[in-house]
CSV table of C-alpha atoms in Angstrom, one decimal:
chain,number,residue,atom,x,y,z
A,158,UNK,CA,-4.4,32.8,36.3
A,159,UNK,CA,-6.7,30.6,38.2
A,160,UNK,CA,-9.5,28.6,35.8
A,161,UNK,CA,-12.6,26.5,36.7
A,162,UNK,CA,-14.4,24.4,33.9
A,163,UNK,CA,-18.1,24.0,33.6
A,164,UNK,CA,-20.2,22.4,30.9
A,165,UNK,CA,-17.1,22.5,28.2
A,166,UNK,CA,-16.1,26.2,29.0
A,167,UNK,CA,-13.5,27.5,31.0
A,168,UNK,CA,-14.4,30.6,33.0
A,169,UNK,CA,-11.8,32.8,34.8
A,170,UNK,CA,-12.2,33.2,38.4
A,171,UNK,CA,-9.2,35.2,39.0
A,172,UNK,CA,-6.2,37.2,36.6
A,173,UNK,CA,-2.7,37.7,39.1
A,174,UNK,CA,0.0,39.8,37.9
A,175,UNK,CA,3.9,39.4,38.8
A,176,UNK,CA,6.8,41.6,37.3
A,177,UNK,CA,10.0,40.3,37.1
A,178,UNK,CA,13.6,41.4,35.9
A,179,UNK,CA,14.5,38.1,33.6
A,180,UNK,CA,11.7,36.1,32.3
A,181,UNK,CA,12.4,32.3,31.4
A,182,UNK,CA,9.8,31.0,28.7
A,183,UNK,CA,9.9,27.1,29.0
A,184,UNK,CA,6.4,27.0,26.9
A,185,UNK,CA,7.8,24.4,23.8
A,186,UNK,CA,7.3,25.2,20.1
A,187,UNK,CA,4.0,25.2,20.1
A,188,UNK,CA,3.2,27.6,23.1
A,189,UNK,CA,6.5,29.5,22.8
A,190,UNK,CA,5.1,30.7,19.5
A,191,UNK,CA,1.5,31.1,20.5
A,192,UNK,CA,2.4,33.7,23.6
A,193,UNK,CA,5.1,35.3,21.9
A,194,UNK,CA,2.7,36.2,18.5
A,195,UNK,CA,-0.4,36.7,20.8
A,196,UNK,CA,1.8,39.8,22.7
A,197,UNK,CA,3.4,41.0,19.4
A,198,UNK,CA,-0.6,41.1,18.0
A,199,UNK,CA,-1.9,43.0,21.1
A,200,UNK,CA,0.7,45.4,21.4
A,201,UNK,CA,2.5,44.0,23.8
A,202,UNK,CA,5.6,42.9,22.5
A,203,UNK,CA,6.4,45.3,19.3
A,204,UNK,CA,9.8,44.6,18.5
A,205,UNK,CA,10.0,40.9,18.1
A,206,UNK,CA,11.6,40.4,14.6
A,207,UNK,CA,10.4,38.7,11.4
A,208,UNK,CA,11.7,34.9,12.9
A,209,UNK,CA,9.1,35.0,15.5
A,210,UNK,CA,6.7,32.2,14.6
A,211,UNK,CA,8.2,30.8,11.9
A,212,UNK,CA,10.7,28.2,11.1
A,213,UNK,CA,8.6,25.3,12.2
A,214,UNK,CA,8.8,21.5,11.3
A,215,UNK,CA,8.1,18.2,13.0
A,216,UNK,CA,11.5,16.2,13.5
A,217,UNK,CA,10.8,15.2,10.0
A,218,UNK,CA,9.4,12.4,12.2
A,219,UNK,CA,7.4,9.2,10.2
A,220,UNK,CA,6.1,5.8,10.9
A,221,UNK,CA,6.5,2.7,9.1
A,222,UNK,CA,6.4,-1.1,9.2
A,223,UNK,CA,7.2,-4.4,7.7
A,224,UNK,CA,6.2,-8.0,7.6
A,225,UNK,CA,6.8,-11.3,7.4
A,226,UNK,CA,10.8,-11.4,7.4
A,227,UNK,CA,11.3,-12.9,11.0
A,228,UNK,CA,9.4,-13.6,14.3
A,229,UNK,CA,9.6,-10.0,16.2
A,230,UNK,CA,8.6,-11.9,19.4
A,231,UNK,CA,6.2,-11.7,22.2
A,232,UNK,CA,8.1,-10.0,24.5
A,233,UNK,CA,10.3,-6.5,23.4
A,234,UNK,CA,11.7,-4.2,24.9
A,235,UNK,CA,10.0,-0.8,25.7
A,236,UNK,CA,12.2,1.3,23.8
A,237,UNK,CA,14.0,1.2,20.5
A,238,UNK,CA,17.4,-0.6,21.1
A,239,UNK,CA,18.5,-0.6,17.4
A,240,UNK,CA,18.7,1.7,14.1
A,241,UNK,CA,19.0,2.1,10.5
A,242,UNK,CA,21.5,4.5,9.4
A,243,UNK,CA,20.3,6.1,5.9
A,244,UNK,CA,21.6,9.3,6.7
A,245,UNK,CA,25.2,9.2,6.2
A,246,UNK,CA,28.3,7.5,4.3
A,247,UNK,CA,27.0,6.3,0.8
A,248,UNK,CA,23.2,5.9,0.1
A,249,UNK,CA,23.4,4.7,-3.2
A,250,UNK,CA,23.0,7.8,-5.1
A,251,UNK,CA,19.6,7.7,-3.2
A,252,UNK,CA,18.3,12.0,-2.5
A,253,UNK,CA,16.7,11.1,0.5
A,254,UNK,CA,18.4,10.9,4.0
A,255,UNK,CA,16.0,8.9,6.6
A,256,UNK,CA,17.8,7.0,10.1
A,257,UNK,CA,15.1,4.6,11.4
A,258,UNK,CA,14.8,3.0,14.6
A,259,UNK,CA,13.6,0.0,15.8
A,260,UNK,CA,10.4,0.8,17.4
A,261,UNK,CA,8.7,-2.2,19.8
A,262,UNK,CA,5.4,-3.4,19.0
A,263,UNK,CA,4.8,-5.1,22.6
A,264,UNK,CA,1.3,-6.8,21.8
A,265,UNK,CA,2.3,-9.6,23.5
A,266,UNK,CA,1.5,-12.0,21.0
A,267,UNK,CA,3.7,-12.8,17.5
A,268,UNK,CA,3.0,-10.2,14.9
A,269,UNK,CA,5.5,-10.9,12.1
A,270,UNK,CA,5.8,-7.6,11.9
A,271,UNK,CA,9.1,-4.7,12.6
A,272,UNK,CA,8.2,-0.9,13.8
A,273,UNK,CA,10.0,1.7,12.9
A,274,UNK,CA,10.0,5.2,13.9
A,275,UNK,CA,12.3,7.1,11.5
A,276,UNK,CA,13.4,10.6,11.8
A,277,UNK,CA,14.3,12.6,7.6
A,278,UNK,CA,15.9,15.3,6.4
A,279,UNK,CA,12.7,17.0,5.4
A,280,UNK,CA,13.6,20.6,4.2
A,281,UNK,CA,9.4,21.6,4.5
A,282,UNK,CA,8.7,24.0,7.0
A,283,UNK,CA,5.3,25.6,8.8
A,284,UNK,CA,5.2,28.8,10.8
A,285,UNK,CA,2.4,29.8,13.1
A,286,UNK,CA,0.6,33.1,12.4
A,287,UNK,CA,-1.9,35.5,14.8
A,288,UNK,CA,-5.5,35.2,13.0
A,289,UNK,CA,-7.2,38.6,14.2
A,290,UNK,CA,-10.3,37.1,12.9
A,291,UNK,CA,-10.4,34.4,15.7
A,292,UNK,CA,-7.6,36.5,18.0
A,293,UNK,CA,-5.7,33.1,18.1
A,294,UNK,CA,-2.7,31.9,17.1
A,295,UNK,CA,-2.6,29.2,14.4
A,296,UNK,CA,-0.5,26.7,12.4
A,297,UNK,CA,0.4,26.9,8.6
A,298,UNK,CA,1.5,23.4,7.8
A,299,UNK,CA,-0.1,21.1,4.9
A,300,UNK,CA,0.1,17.4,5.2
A,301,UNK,CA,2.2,17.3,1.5
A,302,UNK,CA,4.7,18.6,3.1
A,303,UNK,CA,5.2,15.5,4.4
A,304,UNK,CA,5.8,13.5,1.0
A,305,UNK,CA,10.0,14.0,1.4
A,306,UNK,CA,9.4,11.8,4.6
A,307,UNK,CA,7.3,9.3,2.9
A,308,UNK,CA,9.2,8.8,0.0
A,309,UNK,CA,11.8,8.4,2.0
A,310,UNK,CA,10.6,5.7,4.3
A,311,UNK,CA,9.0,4.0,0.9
A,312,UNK,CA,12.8,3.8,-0.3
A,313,UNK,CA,13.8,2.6,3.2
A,314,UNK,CA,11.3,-0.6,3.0
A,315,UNK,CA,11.9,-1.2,-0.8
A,316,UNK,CA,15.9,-1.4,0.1
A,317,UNK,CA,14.7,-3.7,3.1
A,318,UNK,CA,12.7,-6.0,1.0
A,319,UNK,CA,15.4,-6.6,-1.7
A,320,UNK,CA,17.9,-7.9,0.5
A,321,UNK,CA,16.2,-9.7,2.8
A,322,UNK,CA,12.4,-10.1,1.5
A,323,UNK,CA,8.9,-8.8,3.5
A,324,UNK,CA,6.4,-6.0,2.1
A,325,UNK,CA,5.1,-3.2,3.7
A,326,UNK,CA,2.7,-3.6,6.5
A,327,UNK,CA,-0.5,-2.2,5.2
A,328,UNK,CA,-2.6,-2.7,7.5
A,329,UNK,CA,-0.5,0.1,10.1
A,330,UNK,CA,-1.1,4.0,9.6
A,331,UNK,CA,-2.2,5.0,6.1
A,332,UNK,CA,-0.8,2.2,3.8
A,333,UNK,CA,1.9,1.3,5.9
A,334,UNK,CA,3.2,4.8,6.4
A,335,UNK,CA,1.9,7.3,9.3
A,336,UNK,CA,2.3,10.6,8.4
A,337,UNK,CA,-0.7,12.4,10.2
A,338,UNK,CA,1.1,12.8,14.0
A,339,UNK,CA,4.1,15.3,15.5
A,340,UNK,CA,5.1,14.5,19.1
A,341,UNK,CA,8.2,16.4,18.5
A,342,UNK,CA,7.7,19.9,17.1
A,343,UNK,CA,10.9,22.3,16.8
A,344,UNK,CA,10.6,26.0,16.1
A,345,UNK,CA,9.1,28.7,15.7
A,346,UNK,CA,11.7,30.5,18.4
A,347,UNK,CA,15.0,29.6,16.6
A,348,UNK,CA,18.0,30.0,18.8
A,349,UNK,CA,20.5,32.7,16.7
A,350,UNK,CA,17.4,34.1,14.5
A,351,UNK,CA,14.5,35.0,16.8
A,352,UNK,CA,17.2,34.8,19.5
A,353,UNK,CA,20.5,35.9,20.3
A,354,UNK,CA,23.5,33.2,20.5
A,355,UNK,CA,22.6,33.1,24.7
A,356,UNK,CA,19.2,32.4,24.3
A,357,UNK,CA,18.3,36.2,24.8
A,358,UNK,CA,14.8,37.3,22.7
A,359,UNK,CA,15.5,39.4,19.9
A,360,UNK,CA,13.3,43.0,20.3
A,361,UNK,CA,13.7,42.9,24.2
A,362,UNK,CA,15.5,43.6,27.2
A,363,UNK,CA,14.4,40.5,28.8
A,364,UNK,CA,16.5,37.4,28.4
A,365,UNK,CA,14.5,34.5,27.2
A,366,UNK,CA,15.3,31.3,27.6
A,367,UNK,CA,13.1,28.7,24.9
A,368,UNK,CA,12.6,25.2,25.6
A,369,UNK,CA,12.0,23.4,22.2
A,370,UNK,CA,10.2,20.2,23.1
């Protein structure tokens, strides 16, 4: 399908139409979801099974940051070179699981200040749904769903703190904790539910193959 854009909208200049024996869908979560529900709602598709949208989560993915222990440096590296492990092993009776990493803050100046981009064992999930109201597909996914992350990333900087001193940095995300993003969404096609155990859809005779990021 061939699109132009004018004024905001997008108009369709031309619809093609291939056939093929074995499709491979490399379309992510997000758009994995949105084409499989879309074909199920028009007709198109009527034997995908009850998995197909659903399932969905973030990476359990959260932000956080902390200040005033040592100088971070003006220079850092690109990438996150180092971790907190609050996953496994003992936790100290602790319920929340969290593994943070190092994340750079490369302002080029001194900050004071440690990024971390921390990954949770969030058991919250979303699913997408077909709205027939709108004819698109949309995402059910509240932002308290979020709280097992935060808590856990509040317990991460409280631990932090007691050993070694600093506070939370405030002044970053919402209160020192960023919640409100997903670069990483899984889902939604889940290999072994909405698929078979060779990637094969579930409903079809065409064998699927699902990207998930």
């Amino acid at each position: 399908m061939q699109t132009t854009k004018e004024c905001g909208d997008t108009y369709i200049d031309k619809v093609e139409h291939y056939t093929c024996d074995k499709l491979f869908l490399n379309a992510g979560s997000t758009g994995t979801s949105e084409l499989l529900l879309k074909s199920q709602a028009e007709g198109k598709l009527n034997n995908l099974n009850e998995h197909i949208g659903q399932h969905w989560g973030l990476n359990s993915n959260i932000m956080t940051g902390r200040n005033f222990v040592h100088a971070a440096g003006t220079i850092q590296s690109p990438i996150p070179v180092k971790g907190i492990n609050m996953w496994d092993g003992d936790r100290g009776g602790s319920k929340y699981k969290i593994f943070a990493e190092l994340a750079p803050l490369p302002l080029g100046l001194e900050t004071w200040t440690t990024l971390y981009l921390a990954i949770t064992d969030n058991p919250e999930r979303g699913n997408y749904y077909y709205d027939k109201a709108t004819k698109t597909v949309k995402l059910n996914w509240k932002r308290e769903q979020n709280e097992y992350s935060v808590n856990a990333a509040k317990e991460l900087i409280e631990k932090l703190a007691k050993v070694n001193g600093g506070s939370t940095s405030s002044l970053l995300f919402t209160k020192g904790f960023g919640d409100n993003f997903c670069y990483h969404p899984l889902g939604g096609c889940v290999l072994g539910k909405a698929t078979n155990e060779v990637v094969a859809l579930k409903g079809t005779k065409t064998s699927m193959c699902k990207m998930v990021r």
